[in-house]
Coordinates of C-alpha atoms and ligand atoms in Angstrom, one line a residue:
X10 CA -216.8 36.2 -129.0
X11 CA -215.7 38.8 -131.1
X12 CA -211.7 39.1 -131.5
X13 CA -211.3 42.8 -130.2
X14 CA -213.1 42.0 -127.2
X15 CA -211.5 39.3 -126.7
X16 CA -207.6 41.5 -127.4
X17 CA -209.6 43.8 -124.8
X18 CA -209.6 41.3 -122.0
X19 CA -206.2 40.7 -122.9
X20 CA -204.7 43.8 -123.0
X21 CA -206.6 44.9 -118.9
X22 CA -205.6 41.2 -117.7
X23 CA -201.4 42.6 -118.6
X24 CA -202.2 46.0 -117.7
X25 CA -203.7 44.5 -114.1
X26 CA -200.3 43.3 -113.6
X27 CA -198.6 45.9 -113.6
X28 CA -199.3 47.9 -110.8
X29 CA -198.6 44.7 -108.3
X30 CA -195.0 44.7 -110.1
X31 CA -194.3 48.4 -109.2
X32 CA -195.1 47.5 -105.6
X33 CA -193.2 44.3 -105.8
X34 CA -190.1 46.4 -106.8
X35 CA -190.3 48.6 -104.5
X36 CA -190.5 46.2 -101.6
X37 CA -187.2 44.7 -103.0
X38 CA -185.3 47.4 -104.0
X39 CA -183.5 50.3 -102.4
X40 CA -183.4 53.4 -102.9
X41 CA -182.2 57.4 -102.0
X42 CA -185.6 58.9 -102.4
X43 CA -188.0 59.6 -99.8
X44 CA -191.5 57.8 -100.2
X45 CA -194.2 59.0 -101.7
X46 CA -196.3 60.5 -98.5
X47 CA -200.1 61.2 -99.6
X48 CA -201.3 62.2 -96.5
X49 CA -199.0 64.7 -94.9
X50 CA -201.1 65.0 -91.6
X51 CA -198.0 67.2 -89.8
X52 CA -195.0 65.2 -90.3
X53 CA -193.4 67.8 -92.8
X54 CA -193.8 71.4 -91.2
X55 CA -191.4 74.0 -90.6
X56 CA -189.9 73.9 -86.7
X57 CA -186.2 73.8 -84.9
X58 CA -184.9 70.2 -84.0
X59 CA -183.0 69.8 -80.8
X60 CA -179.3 70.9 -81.3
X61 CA -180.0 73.2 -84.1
X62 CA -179.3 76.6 -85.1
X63 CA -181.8 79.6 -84.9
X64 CA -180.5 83.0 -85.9
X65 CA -183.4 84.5 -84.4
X66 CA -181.5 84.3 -80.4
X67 CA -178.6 86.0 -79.3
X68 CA -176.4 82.8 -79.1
X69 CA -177.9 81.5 -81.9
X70 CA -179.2 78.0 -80.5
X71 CA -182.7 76.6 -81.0
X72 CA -183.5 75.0 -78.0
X73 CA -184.0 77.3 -75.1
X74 CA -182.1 77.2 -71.7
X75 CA -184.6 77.8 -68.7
X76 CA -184.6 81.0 -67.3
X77 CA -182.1 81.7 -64.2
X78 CA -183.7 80.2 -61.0
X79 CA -186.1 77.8 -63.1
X80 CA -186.9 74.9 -60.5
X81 CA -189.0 72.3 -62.2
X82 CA -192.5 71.4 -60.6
X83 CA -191.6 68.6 -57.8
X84 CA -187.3 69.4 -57.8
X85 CA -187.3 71.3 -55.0
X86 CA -185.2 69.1 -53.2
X87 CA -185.5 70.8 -50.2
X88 CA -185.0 68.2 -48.1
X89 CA -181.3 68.5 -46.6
X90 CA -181.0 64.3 -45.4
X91 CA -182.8 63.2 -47.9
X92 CA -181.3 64.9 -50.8
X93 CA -177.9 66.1 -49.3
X94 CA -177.1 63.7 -46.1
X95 CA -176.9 66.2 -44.0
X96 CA -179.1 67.0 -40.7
X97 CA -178.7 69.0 -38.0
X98 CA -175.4 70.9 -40.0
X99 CA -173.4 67.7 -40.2
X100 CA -173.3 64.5 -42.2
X101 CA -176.5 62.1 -41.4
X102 CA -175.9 58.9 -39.2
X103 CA -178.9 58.1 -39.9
X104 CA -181.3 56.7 -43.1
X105 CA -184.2 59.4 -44.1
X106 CA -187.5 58.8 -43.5
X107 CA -187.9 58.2 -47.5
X108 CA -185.3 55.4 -47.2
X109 CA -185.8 53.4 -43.8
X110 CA -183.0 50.7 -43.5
X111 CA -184.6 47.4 -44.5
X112 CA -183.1 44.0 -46.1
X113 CA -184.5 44.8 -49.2
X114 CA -183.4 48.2 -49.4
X115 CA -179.6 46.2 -48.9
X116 CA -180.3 44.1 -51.7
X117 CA -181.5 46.9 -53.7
X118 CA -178.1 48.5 -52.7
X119 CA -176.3 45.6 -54.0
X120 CA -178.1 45.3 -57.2
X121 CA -177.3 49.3 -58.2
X122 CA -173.4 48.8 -56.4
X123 CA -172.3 46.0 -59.1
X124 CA -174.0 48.1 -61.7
X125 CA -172.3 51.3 -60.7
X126 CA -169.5 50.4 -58.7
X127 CA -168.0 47.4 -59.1
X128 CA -166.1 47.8 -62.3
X129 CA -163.8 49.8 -60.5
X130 CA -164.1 49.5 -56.4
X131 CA -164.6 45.6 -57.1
X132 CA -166.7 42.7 -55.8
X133 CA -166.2 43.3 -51.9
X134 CA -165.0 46.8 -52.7
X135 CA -161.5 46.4 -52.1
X136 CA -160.8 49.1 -54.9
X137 CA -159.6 46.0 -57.4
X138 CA -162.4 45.9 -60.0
X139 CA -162.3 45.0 -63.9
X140 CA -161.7 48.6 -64.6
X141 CA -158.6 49.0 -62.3
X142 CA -157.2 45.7 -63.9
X143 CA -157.1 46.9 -67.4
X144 CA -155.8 50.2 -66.4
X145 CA -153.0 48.8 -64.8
X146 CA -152.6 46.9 -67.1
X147 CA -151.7 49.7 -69.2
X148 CA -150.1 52.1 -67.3
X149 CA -147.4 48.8 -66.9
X150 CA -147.2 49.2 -70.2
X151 CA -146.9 52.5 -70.6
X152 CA -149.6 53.0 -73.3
X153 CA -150.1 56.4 -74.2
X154 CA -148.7 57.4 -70.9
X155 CA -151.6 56.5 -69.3
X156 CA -152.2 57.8 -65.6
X157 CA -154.4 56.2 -63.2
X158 CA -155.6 56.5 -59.5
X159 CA -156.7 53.4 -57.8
X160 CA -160.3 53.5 -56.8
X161 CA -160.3 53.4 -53.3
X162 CA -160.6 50.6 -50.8
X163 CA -163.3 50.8 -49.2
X164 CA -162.4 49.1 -45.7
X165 CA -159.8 51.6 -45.0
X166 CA -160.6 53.0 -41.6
X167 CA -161.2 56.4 -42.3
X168 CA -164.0 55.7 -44.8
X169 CA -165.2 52.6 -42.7
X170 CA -165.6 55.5 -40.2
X171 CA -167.3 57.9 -42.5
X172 CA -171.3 58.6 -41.2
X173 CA -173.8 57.4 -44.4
X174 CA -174.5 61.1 -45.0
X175 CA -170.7 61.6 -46.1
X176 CA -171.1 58.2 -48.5
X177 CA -174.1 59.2 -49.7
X178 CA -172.7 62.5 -50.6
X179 CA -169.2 61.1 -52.5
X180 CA -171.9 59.2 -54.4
X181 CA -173.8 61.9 -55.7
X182 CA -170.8 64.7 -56.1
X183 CA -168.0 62.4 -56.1
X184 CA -164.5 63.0 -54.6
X185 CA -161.3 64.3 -55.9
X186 CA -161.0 61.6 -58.9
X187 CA -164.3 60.1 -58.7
X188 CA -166.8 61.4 -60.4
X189 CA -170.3 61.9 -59.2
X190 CA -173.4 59.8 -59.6
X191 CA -176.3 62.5 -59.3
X192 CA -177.4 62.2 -62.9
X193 CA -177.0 58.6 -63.5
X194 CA -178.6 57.5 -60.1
X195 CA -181.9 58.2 -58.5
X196 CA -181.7 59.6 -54.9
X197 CA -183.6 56.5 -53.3
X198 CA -181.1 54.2 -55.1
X199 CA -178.5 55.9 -53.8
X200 CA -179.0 55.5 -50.1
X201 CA -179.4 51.9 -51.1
X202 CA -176.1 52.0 -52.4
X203 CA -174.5 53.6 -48.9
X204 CA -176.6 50.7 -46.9
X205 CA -175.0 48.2 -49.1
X206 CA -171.1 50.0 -48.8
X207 CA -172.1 49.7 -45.1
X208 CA -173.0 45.9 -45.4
X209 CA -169.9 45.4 -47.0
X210 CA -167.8 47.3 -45.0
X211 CA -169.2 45.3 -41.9
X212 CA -168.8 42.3 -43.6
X213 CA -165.1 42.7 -44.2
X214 CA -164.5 43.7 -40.7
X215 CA -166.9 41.5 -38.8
X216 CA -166.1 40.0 -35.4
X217 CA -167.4 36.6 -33.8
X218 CA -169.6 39.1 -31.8
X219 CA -171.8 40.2 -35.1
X220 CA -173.0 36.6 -34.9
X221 CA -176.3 35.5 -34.0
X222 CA -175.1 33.7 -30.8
X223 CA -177.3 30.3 -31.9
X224 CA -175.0 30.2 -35.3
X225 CA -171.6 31.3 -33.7
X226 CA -171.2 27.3 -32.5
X227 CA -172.0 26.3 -35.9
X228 CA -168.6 28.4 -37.1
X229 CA -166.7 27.1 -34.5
X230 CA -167.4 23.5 -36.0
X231 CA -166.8 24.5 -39.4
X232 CA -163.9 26.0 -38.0
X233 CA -162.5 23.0 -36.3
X234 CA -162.0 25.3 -33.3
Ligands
HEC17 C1 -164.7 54.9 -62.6 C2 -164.2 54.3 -61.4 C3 -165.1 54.5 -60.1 C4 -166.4 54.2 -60.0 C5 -167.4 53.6 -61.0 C6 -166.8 54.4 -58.6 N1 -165.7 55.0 -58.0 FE1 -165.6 55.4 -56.0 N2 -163.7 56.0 -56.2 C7 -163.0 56.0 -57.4 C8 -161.7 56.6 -57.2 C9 -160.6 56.7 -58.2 C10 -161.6 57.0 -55.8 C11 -160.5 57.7 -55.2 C12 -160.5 59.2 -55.6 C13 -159.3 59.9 -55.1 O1 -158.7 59.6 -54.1 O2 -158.9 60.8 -55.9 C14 -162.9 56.6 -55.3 C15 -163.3 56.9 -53.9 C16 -164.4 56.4 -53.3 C17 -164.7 56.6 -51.9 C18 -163.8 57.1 -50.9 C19 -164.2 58.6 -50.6 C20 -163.3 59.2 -49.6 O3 -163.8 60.0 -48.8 O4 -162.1 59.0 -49.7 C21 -166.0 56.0 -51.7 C22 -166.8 55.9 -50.4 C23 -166.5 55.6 -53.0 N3 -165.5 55.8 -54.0 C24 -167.7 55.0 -53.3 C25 -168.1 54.6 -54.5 C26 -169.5 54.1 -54.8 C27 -170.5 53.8 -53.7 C28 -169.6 54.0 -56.1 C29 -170.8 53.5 -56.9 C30 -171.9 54.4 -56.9 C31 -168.3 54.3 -56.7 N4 -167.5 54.8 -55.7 C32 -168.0 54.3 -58.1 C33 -163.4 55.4 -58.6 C34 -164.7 55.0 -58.9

């Protein structure tokens, strides 16, 4: 074999080596610079990101606010029980028709209650949650002059008494210092929510009476009475 032929081989054998290098380095090594984008399809173009400014408006924002009145397709919300708990011009006694009072919508209730409202009204809602244990815990210490109202208890009589419309309503609004719910929780949820404050309220307040009568000699055993 001749020798330049041979040097030839060589020489393409190194130079084959080093393109897999350049990858390699890049794999392991960081860098500032943007990557080298062949095909731009449309991910570089000129356009307004959310948040952004935009001389071009009046107040000088990118992202448009909907125009006065604006109800989007299927937000109606027309429905008064459903959507406000109100029917016949007073708070509902009643469930909606979307919402029919069932075990599982309970359990659903339960589920969303010790997401949403637990940490402060507590376990069986007697207002003592994590949330109003910490806070105490500070305004006894005085940190920061911290200030704090006690989530309610919810087996006082006057909101034991309240009809589901009025609960379902301090869930979405909220009341005085409690915030509302409306964003964070979907309608249907929340009327799970008031049948479980309703379970819990009963369940806190419950007489012998509430008690199947074929279990009611099984407490009085367990009772020793
Ligand atoms: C961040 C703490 C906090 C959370 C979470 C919270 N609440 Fe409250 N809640 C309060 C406070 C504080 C009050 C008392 C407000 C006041 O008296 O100013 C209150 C009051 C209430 C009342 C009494 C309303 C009345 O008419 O007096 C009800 C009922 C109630 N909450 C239900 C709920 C339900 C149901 C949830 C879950 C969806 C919830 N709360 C979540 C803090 C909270």
């Amino acid at each position: 074999m001749p020798k330049a032929f041979k040097n030839g081989i060589l020489i393409l054998i190194v130079a084959a080596m080093i393109p897999p290098t350049i990858v390699a380095r890049a794999r392991a090594v960081r860098s500032a610079k943007t990557r080298i984008h062949f095909v731009q399809d449309m991910d570089n173009q000129p356009k307004f990101r959310a948040q952004h400014a935009n001389p071009l408006f009046a107040d000088g924002r990118a992202m448009r606010p909907p125009v006065a009145g604006t109800v989007a397709r299927g937000q109606l919300d027309t429905d008064e029980h459903f959507h406000g708990g109100i029917a016949n011009g007073a708070w509902a006694t009643t469930f909606p028709a979307q919402t029919p009072l069932t075990l599982n919508l309970v359990k659903r209730g339960r589920e969303r209650f010790n997401i949403f409202c637990r940490p402060c009204h507590g376990a069986a809602g007697h207002g003592d949650g994590m949330i109003n244990k910490r806070a105490m815990e500070l305004v006894n210490l005085a940190v920061n002059g911290t200030t704090w109202v006690q989530p309610k208890s919810l087996h006082e009589s006057q909101i034991r008494e309240q009809p589901v419309g009025q609960v379902f309503n301090t869930i979405t609004n909220g009341v005085r210092n409690m915030a509302g719910y409306q964003s964070q929780i979907p309608v249907a949820d929340r009327w799970a929510i008031v049948a479980f404050v309703k379970a819990l309220q009963r369940s806190q307040n419950a007489r012998v009476q509430d008690v199947p009568i074929d279990e009611r000699q099984s407490l009085r055993r367990r009772q020793g009475g």
